[in-house]
Amino acid sequence: MSTSSESTTTTATPPSSHEAAVVLPANLHARPAGRLARAAATFTSAVQLAYGDRTVNPTGVLAVMALGATLGSTVTVRAEGPDAEQAVTALAQILATAE
């Protein structure tokens, strides 16, 4: 019986990480928080919103609203994972157009 020992090398791709800062054109209230939560839930990457000393997972409307970000505040969107760039772009766009 012959045994074949093949060596396979797996190169792990480091997770993609992206970040964007957005100055809010309006207070971060229920409507934009809901849009953020729905959009964030569609991505597989780990997404975070940061404002001041608080960081939250934006898949929850109440967590987003608890940030307390107001008109003129800078909110940072971070994501790490396979679709991080798309997640940051989509959430930053929602924040940038909040009414």
Short mmCIF file of N, CA and C in Angstrom, two decimals:
data_model
loop_
_atom_site.label_atom_id
_atom_site.label_comp_id
_atom_site.label_asym_id
_atom_site.label_seq_id
_atom_site.Cartn_x
_atom_site.Cartn_y
_atom_site.Cartn_z
N MET A 1 0.85 -1.15 0.00
CA MET A 1 0.00 0.00 0.00
C MET A 1 0.90 1.22 0.00
N SER A 2 0.68 2.08 -0.94
CA SER A 2 1.52 3.27 -1.01
C SER A 2 0.78 4.44 -0.39
N THR A 3 1.52 5.22 0.32
CA THR A 3 0.93 6.36 0.98
C THR A 3 1.48 7.62 0.34
N SER A 4 0.57 8.47 0.00
CA SER A 4 0.97 9.74 -0.61
C SER A 4 0.80 10.83 0.43
N SER A 5 1.86 11.54 0.66
CA SER A 5 1.73 12.64 1.61
C SER A 5 1.91 13.95 0.87
N GLU A 6 0.79 14.53 0.56
CA GLU A 6 0.81 15.82 -0.12
C GLU A 6 0.74 16.92 0.91
N SER A 7 1.55 17.90 0.73
CA SER A 7 1.55 19.03 1.63
C SER A 7 0.77 20.16 0.97
N THR A 8 -0.25 20.60 1.64
CA THR A 8 -1.00 21.73 1.12
C THR A 8 -0.79 22.92 2.03
N THR A 9 -0.48 24.01 1.44
CA THR A 9 -0.28 25.23 2.20
C THR A 9 -1.48 26.13 1.99
N THR A 10 -2.06 26.52 3.08
CA THR A 10 -3.20 27.43 3.02
C THR A 10 -2.73 28.80 3.48
N THR A 11 -2.87 29.74 2.62
CA THR A 11 -2.52 31.10 3.01
C THR A 11 -3.80 31.83 3.37
N ALA A 12 -3.85 32.22 4.61
CA ALA A 12 -5.03 32.94 5.09
C ALA A 12 -4.92 34.40 4.68
N THR A 13 -5.98 34.88 4.12
CA THR A 13 -6.04 36.28 3.75
C THR A 13 -6.42 37.07 4.99
N PRO A 14 -5.63 38.08 5.34
CA PRO A 14 -6.01 38.85 6.52
C PRO A 14 -7.35 39.55 6.29
N PRO A 15 -8.14 39.66 7.36
CA PRO A 15 -9.44 40.31 7.18
C PRO A 15 -9.27 41.76 6.73
N SER A 16 -10.16 42.16 5.87
CA SER A 16 -10.14 43.53 5.37
C SER A 16 -10.73 44.45 6.44
N SER A 17 -10.09 45.59 6.64
CA SER A 17 -10.56 46.54 7.63
C SER A 17 -10.65 47.92 6.99
N HIS A 18 -11.76 48.58 7.20
CA HIS A 18 -11.98 49.91 6.63
C HIS A 18 -12.60 50.82 7.67
N GLU A 19 -12.43 52.12 7.46
CA GLU A 19 -12.94 53.11 8.40
C GLU A 19 -13.25 54.40 7.66
N ALA A 20 -14.30 55.08 8.08
CA ALA A 20 -14.65 56.38 7.50
C ALA A 20 -15.28 57.24 8.59
N ALA A 21 -14.96 58.52 8.56
CA ALA A 21 -15.55 59.48 9.50
C ALA A 21 -16.56 60.33 8.74
N VAL A 22 -17.72 60.56 9.34
CA VAL A 22 -18.79 61.31 8.70
C VAL A 22 -19.28 62.40 9.66
N VAL A 23 -19.39 63.62 9.16
CA VAL A 23 -19.97 64.71 9.94
C VAL A 23 -21.48 64.68 9.66
N LEU A 24 -22.24 64.55 10.72
CA LEU A 24 -23.70 64.40 10.57
C LEU A 24 -24.38 65.70 10.13
N PRO A 25 -25.24 65.62 9.10
CA PRO A 25 -25.99 66.78 8.66
C PRO A 25 -27.26 66.99 9.50
N ALA A 26 -27.57 66.02 10.38
CA ALA A 26 -28.77 66.10 11.23
C ALA A 26 -28.55 65.21 12.45
N ASN A 27 -29.42 65.34 13.44
CA ASN A 27 -29.34 64.46 14.61
C ASN A 27 -29.56 63.02 14.21
N LEU A 28 -28.92 62.11 14.92
CA LEU A 28 -29.07 60.69 14.63
C LEU A 28 -30.27 60.16 15.40
N HIS A 29 -31.45 60.31 14.81
CA HIS A 29 -32.70 59.93 15.46
C HIS A 29 -33.21 58.61 14.89
N ALA A 30 -34.46 58.26 15.18
CA ALA A 30 -35.01 56.94 14.86
C ALA A 30 -34.96 56.57 13.38
N ARG A 31 -35.30 57.48 12.49
CA ARG A 31 -35.36 57.13 11.07
C ARG A 31 -33.99 56.73 10.52
N PRO A 32 -32.95 57.58 10.65
CA PRO A 32 -31.65 57.15 10.15
C PRO A 32 -31.07 55.97 10.94
N ALA A 33 -31.38 55.89 12.23
CA ALA A 33 -30.90 54.75 13.03
C ALA A 33 -31.50 53.45 12.51
N GLY A 34 -32.76 53.49 12.13
CA GLY A 34 -33.41 52.31 11.55
C GLY A 34 -32.80 51.93 10.21
N ARG A 35 -32.53 52.93 9.39
CA ARG A 35 -31.88 52.66 8.09
C ARG A 35 -30.50 52.04 8.30
N LEU A 36 -29.75 52.58 9.26
CA LEU A 36 -28.42 52.03 9.57
C LEU A 36 -28.51 50.58 10.04
N ALA A 37 -29.44 50.32 10.95
CA ALA A 37 -29.58 48.97 11.50
C ALA A 37 -29.94 47.96 10.41
N ARG A 38 -30.87 48.32 9.55
CA ARG A 38 -31.25 47.41 8.46
C ARG A 38 -30.08 47.16 7.51
N ALA A 39 -29.37 48.21 7.17
CA ALA A 39 -28.23 48.08 6.25
C ALA A 39 -27.10 47.28 6.89
N ALA A 40 -26.77 47.57 8.15
CA ALA A 40 -25.68 46.88 8.84
C ALA A 40 -25.93 45.38 8.94
N ALA A 41 -27.18 45.00 9.11
CA ALA A 41 -27.53 43.59 9.25
C ALA A 41 -27.31 42.79 7.96
N THR A 42 -27.16 43.46 6.84
CA THR A 42 -26.99 42.74 5.57
C THR A 42 -25.54 42.36 5.28
N PHE A 43 -24.60 42.85 6.09
CA PHE A 43 -23.18 42.57 5.85
C PHE A 43 -22.66 41.49 6.77
N THR A 44 -21.70 40.72 6.29
CA THR A 44 -21.09 39.68 7.12
C THR A 44 -19.95 40.21 7.96
N SER A 45 -19.41 41.35 7.61
CA SER A 45 -18.32 41.95 8.37
C SER A 45 -18.81 42.43 9.73
N ALA A 46 -17.88 42.49 10.68
CA ALA A 46 -18.16 43.08 11.99
C ALA A 46 -18.12 44.58 11.82
N VAL A 47 -19.23 45.24 12.12
CA VAL A 47 -19.35 46.69 11.90
C VAL A 47 -19.52 47.39 13.24
N GLN A 48 -18.92 48.57 13.35
CA GLN A 48 -19.05 49.38 14.56
C GLN A 48 -19.26 50.84 14.19
N LEU A 49 -20.00 51.55 15.04
CA LEU A 49 -20.12 53.00 14.95
C LEU A 49 -19.49 53.55 16.22
N ALA A 50 -18.70 54.59 16.06
CA ALA A 50 -18.06 55.20 17.23
C ALA A 50 -18.34 56.70 17.24
N TYR A 51 -18.65 57.20 18.43
CA TYR A 51 -18.87 58.62 18.63
C TYR A 51 -18.43 58.94 20.05
N GLY A 52 -17.53 59.89 20.18
CA GLY A 52 -17.01 60.21 21.51
C GLY A 52 -16.32 58.99 22.09
N ASP A 53 -16.70 58.63 23.31
CA ASP A 53 -16.10 57.47 23.95
C ASP A 53 -16.98 56.22 23.85
N ARG A 54 -18.00 56.27 23.00
CA ARG A 54 -18.92 55.15 22.83
C ARG A 54 -18.71 54.46 21.49
N THR A 55 -18.82 53.13 21.51
CA THR A 55 -18.76 52.33 20.29
C THR A 55 -19.90 51.32 20.36
N VAL A 56 -20.68 51.22 19.28
CA VAL A 56 -21.82 50.30 19.27
C VAL A 56 -21.85 49.47 17.99
N ASN A 57 -22.57 48.38 18.08
CA ASN A 57 -22.87 47.56 16.93
C ASN A 57 -24.13 48.19 16.31
N PRO A 58 -24.05 48.66 15.07
CA PRO A 58 -25.17 49.39 14.49
C PRO A 58 -26.35 48.54 14.03
N THR A 59 -26.35 47.24 14.32
CA THR A 59 -27.50 46.43 13.91
C THR A 59 -28.70 46.62 14.83
N GLY A 60 -28.52 47.37 15.91
CA GLY A 60 -29.63 47.65 16.82
C GLY A 60 -29.99 49.13 16.80
N VAL A 61 -31.24 49.45 16.53
CA VAL A 61 -31.69 50.83 16.45
C VAL A 61 -31.44 51.58 17.76
N LEU A 62 -31.77 50.95 18.88
CA LEU A 62 -31.60 51.61 20.17
C LEU A 62 -30.13 51.88 20.47
N ALA A 63 -29.26 50.96 20.09
CA ALA A 63 -27.82 51.17 20.30
C ALA A 63 -27.33 52.37 19.50
N VAL A 64 -27.78 52.49 18.27
CA VAL A 64 -27.39 53.61 17.41
C VAL A 64 -27.89 54.92 18.03
N MET A 65 -29.14 54.94 18.45
CA MET A 65 -29.70 56.15 19.05
C MET A 65 -29.00 56.50 20.36
N ALA A 66 -28.54 55.48 21.10
CA ALA A 66 -27.88 55.70 22.38
C ALA A 66 -26.52 56.38 22.23
N LEU A 67 -25.98 56.40 21.03
CA LEU A 67 -24.73 57.13 20.80
C LEU A 67 -24.90 58.60 21.14
N GLY A 68 -26.10 59.13 20.90
CA GLY A 68 -26.37 60.53 21.20
C GLY A 68 -25.72 61.50 20.23
N ALA A 69 -25.39 61.04 19.04
CA ALA A 69 -24.74 61.91 18.04
C ALA A 69 -25.74 62.92 17.50
N THR A 70 -25.29 64.17 17.41
CA THR A 70 -26.17 65.25 16.97
C THR A 70 -25.59 65.96 15.75
N LEU A 71 -26.36 66.85 15.21
CA LEU A 71 -25.98 67.67 14.07
C LEU A 71 -24.56 68.21 14.24
N GLY A 72 -23.71 67.99 13.24
CA GLY A 72 -22.33 68.49 13.28
C GLY A 72 -21.35 67.56 13.97
N SER A 73 -21.84 66.47 14.58
CA SER A 73 -20.96 65.50 15.24
C SER A 73 -20.25 64.66 14.20
N THR A 74 -19.08 64.16 14.56
CA THR A 74 -18.36 63.24 13.68
C THR A 74 -18.52 61.83 14.21
N VAL A 75 -19.08 60.96 13.37
CA VAL A 75 -19.28 59.56 13.71
C VAL A 75 -18.34 58.75 12.84
N THR A 76 -17.66 57.78 13.44
CA THR A 76 -16.74 56.93 12.70
C THR A 76 -17.37 55.58 12.46
N VAL A 77 -17.32 55.12 11.21
CA VAL A 77 -17.83 53.81 10.83
C VAL A 77 -16.62 52.91 10.61
N ARG A 78 -16.59 51.76 11.29
CA ARG A 78 -15.50 50.80 11.11
C ARG A 78 -16.09 49.45 10.77
N ALA A 79 -15.38 48.71 9.93
CA ALA A 79 -15.81 47.35 9.61
C ALA A 79 -14.59 46.49 9.36
N GLU A 80 -14.69 45.24 9.74
CA GLU A 80 -13.63 44.28 9.50
C GLU A 80 -14.25 42.98 9.02
N GLY A 81 -13.81 42.51 7.87
CA GLY A 81 -14.34 41.28 7.31
C GLY A 81 -14.33 41.32 5.80
N PRO A 82 -14.94 40.32 5.19
CA PRO A 82 -14.87 40.18 3.74
C PRO A 82 -15.55 41.29 2.94
N ASP A 83 -16.58 41.90 3.50
CA ASP A 83 -17.27 42.97 2.78
C ASP A 83 -17.17 44.29 3.54
N ALA A 84 -16.06 44.49 4.23
CA ALA A 84 -15.87 45.67 5.07
C ALA A 84 -15.95 46.97 4.28
N GLU A 85 -15.32 47.00 3.12
CA GLU A 85 -15.34 48.24 2.33
C GLU A 85 -16.75 48.62 1.93
N GLN A 86 -17.53 47.65 1.49
CA GLN A 86 -18.91 47.91 1.09
C GLN A 86 -19.75 48.33 2.29
N ALA A 87 -19.52 47.71 3.44
CA ALA A 87 -20.27 48.06 4.64
C ALA A 87 -20.00 49.50 5.06
N VAL A 88 -18.73 49.87 5.09
CA VAL A 88 -18.38 51.23 5.49
C VAL A 88 -18.96 52.24 4.51
N THR A 89 -18.84 51.96 3.23
CA THR A 89 -19.36 52.87 2.21
C THR A 89 -20.87 53.05 2.36
N ALA A 90 -21.60 51.96 2.52
CA ALA A 90 -23.06 52.02 2.63
C ALA A 90 -23.50 52.76 3.89
N LEU A 91 -22.89 52.45 5.02
CA LEU A 91 -23.31 53.09 6.27
C LEU A 91 -22.88 54.55 6.31
N ALA A 92 -21.71 54.86 5.78
CA ALA A 92 -21.28 56.26 5.73
C ALA A 92 -22.23 57.08 4.85
N GLN A 93 -22.71 56.49 3.77
CA GLN A 93 -23.66 57.18 2.88
C GLN A 93 -24.97 57.46 3.62
N ILE A 94 -25.44 56.51 4.40
CA ILE A 94 -26.67 56.71 5.17
C ILE A 94 -26.47 57.85 6.18
N LEU A 95 -25.34 57.83 6.88
CA LEU A 95 -25.06 58.89 7.85
C LEU A 95 -24.94 60.25 7.19
N ALA A 96 -24.28 60.29 6.05
CA ALA A 96 -24.04 61.55 5.35
C ALA A 96 -25.32 62.18 4.81
N THR A 97 -26.36 61.37 4.62
CA THR A 97 -27.61 61.88 4.07
C THR A 97 -28.75 61.87 5.08
N ALA A 98 -28.40 61.69 6.37
CA ALA A 98 -29.43 61.65 7.41
C ALA A 98 -30.21 62.97 7.43
N GLU A 99 -31.50 62.85 7.60
CA GLU A 99 -32.38 64.04 7.66
C GLU A 99 -33.08 64.11 8.99
#
